GROMACS .gro file of C-alpha atoms in nm:
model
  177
    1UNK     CA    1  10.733  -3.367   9.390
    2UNK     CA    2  10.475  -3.641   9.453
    3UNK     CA    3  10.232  -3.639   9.733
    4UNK     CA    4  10.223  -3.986   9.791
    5UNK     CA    5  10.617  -4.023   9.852
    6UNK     CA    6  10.631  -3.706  10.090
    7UNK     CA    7  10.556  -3.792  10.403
    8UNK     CA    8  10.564  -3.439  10.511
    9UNK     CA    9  10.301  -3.371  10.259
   10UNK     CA   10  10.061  -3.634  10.329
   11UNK     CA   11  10.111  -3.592  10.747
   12UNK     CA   12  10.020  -3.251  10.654
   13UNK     CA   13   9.715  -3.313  10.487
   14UNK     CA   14   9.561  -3.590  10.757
   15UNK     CA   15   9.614  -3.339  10.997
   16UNK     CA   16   9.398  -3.113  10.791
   17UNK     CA   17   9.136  -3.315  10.746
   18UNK     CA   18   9.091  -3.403  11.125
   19UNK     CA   19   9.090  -3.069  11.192
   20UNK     CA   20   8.808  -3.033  10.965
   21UNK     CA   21   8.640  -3.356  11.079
   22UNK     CA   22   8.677  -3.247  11.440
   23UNK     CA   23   8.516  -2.893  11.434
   24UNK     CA   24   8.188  -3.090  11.361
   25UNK     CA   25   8.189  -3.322  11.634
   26UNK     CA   26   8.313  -3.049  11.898
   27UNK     CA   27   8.053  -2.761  11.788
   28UNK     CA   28   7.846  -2.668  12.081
   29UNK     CA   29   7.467  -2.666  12.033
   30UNK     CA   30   7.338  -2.387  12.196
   31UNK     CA   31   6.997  -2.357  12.430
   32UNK     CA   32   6.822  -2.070  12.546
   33UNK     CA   33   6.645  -2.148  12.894
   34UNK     CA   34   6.350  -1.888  12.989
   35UNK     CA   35   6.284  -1.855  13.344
   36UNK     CA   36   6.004  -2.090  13.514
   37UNK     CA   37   5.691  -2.019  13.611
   38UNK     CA   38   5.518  -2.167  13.883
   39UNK     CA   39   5.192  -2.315  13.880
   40UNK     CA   40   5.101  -2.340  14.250
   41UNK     CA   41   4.774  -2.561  14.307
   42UNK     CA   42   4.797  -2.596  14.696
   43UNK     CA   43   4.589  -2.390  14.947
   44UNK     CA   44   4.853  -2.148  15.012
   45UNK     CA   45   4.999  -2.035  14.696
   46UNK     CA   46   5.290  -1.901  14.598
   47UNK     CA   47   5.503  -1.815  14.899
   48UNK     CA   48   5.855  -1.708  14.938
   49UNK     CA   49   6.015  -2.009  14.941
   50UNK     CA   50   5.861  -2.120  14.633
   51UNK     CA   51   5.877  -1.846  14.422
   52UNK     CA   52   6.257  -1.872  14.538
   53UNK     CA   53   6.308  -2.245  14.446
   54UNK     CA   54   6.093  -2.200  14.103
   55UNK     CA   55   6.393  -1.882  14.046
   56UNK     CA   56   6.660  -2.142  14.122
   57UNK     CA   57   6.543  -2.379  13.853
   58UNK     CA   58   6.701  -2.226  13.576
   59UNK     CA   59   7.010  -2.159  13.713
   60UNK     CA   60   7.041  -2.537  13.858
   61UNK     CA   61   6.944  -2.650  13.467
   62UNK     CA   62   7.224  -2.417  13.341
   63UNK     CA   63   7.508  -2.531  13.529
   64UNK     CA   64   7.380  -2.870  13.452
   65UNK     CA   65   7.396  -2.839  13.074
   66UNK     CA   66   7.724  -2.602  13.048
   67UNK     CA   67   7.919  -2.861  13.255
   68UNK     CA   68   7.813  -3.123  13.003
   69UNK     CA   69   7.934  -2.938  12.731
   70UNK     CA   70   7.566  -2.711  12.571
   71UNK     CA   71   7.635  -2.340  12.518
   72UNK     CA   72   7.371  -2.166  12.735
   73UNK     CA   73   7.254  -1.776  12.561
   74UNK     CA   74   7.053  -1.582  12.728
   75UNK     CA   75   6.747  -1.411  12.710
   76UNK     CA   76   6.690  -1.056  12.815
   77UNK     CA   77   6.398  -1.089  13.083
   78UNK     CA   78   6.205  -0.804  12.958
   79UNK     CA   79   6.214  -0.938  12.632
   80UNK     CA   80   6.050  -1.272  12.760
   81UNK     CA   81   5.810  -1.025  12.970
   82UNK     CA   82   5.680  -0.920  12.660
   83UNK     CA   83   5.635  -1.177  12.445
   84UNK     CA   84   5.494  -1.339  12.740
   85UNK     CA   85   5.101  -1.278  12.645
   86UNK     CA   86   4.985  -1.417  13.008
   87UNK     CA   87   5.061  -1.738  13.261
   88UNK     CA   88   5.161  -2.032  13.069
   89UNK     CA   89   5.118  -1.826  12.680
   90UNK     CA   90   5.547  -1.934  12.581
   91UNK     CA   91   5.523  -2.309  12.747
   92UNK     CA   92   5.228  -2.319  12.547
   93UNK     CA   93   5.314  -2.150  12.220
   94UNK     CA   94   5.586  -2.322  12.091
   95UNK     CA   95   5.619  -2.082  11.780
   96UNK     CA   96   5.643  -1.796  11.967
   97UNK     CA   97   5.935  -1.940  12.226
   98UNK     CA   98   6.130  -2.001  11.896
   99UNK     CA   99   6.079  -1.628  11.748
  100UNK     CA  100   6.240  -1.543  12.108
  101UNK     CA  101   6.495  -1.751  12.123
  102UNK     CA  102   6.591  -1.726  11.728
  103UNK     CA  103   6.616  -1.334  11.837
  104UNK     CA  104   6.853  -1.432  12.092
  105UNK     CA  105   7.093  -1.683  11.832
  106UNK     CA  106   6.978  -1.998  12.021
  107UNK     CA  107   6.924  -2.330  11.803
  108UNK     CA  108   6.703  -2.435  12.124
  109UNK     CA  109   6.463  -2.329  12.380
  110UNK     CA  110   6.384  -2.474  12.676
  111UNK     CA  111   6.015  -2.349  12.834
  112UNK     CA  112   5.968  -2.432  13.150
  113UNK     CA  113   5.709  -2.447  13.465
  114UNK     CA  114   5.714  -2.612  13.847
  115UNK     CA  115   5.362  -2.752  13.868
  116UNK     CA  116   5.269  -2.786  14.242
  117UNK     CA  117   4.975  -2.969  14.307
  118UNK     CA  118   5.049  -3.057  14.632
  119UNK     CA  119   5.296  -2.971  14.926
  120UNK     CA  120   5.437  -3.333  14.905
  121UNK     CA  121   5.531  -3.339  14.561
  122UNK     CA  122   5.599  -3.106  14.241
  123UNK     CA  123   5.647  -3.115  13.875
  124UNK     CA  124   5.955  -2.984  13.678
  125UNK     CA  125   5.812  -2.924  13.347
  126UNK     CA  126   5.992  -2.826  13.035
  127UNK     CA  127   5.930  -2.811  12.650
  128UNK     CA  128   6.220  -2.814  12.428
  129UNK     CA  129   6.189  -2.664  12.103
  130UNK     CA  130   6.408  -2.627  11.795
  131UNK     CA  131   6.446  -2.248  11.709
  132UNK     CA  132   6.472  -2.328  11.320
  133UNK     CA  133   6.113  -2.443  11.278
  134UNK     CA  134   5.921  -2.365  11.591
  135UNK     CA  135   5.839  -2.752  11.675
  136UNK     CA  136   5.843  -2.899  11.996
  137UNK     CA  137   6.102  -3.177  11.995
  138UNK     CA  138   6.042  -3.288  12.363
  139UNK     CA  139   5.764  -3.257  12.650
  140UNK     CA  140   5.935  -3.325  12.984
  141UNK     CA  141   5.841  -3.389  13.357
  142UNK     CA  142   6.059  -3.478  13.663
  143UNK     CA  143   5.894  -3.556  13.973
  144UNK     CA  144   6.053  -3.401  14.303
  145UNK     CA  145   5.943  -3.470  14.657
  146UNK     CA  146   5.906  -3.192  14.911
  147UNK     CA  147   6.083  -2.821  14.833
  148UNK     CA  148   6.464  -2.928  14.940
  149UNK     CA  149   6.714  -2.788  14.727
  150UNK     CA  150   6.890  -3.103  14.705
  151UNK     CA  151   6.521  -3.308  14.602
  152UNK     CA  152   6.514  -2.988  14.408
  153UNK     CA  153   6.863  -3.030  14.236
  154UNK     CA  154   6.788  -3.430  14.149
  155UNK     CA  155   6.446  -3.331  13.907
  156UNK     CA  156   6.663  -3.050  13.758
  157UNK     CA  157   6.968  -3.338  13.661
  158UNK     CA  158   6.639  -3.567  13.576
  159UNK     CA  159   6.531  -3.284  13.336
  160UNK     CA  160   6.924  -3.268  13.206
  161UNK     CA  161   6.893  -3.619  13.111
  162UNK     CA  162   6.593  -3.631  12.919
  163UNK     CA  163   6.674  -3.306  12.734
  164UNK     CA  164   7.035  -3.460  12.642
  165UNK     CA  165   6.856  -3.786  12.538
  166UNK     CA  166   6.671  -3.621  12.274
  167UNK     CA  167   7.021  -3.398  12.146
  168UNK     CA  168   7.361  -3.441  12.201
  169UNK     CA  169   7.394  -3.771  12.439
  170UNK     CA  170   7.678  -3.594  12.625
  171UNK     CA  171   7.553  -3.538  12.977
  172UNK     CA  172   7.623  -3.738  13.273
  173UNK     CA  173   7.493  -3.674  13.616
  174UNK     CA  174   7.665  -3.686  13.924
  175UNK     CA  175   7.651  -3.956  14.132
  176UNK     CA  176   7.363  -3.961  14.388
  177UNK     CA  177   7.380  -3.838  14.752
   0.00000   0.00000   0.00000
């Protein structure tokens, strides 16, 4: 029997090989996000209702990156307590984020911090670094205005953007409000 003349055969075999070529292109690459911190610079630091909203960051970010496709693994928080040598030590010890994450199976790891300088405006801040080698791949801000949840919400899908820009190009945000 030749291959060439059996159509069977040969449908058989393209089918095979787009299965193989499509396991590449529909692999999920996989991010570990730690939780904020919050760098609070105004004259009354650190209330409730930012401590809250820095909490919600990471959860907002999540949802934002599993709907556009990223497999999101988690990170035990006492685990990040610990390798957490002080305020700001992971976001900026790149090396060490990646020994965290690469404990956790993650190919990424997103560090991240609201910077508040002011009450009329804050910083969502995040590093992005690949787990393999420990080097920080992208340094990102997103300016937000106020502490709404929506305001809130826009930086986070700002952050989603730039993160996607510098991986997998899959992530669209919704429309605005």
């Amino acid at each position: 029997m030749n291959p060439r003349n059996n159509a069977g055969l040969r449908h058989l075999f393209g089918v095979f090989f787009l299965c193989l070529f499509s396991a590449g292109v529909f692999a999920e690459t996989s991010i570990a996000i730690l939780d904020f911190e919050l760098n609070d610079l105004t004259l009354a630091p650190r209330i409730p209702a930012e401590i809250e909203r820095t909490a919600g960051i990471k959860a907002m970010l999540e949802g934002e990156l599993k709907r556009a496709g990223y497999k999101i693994i988690a990170v035990d928080l006492d685990t990040q307590r610990e390798a957490t040598g002080g305020f700001g030590y992971l976001f900026d010890h790149s090396d060490m984020a990646a020994e965290l994450a690469k404990k956790a199976g993650a190919e990424y790891v997103l560090v991240g911090r609201l910077h508040k300088p002011s009450f009329l405006f804050a910083y969502i801040m995040g590093h992005l670094v690949r787990v393999s080698d420990g080097q920080l791949i992208g340094n990102y801000i997103s300016e937000t205005k106020g502490g709404d949840k929506k305001l809130t919400l826009k930086g986070v899908e700002s952050l989603a953007v730039k993160i996607d820009r510098d991986l997998d190009k899959i992530y669209t945000p919704p429309p605005p409000f």
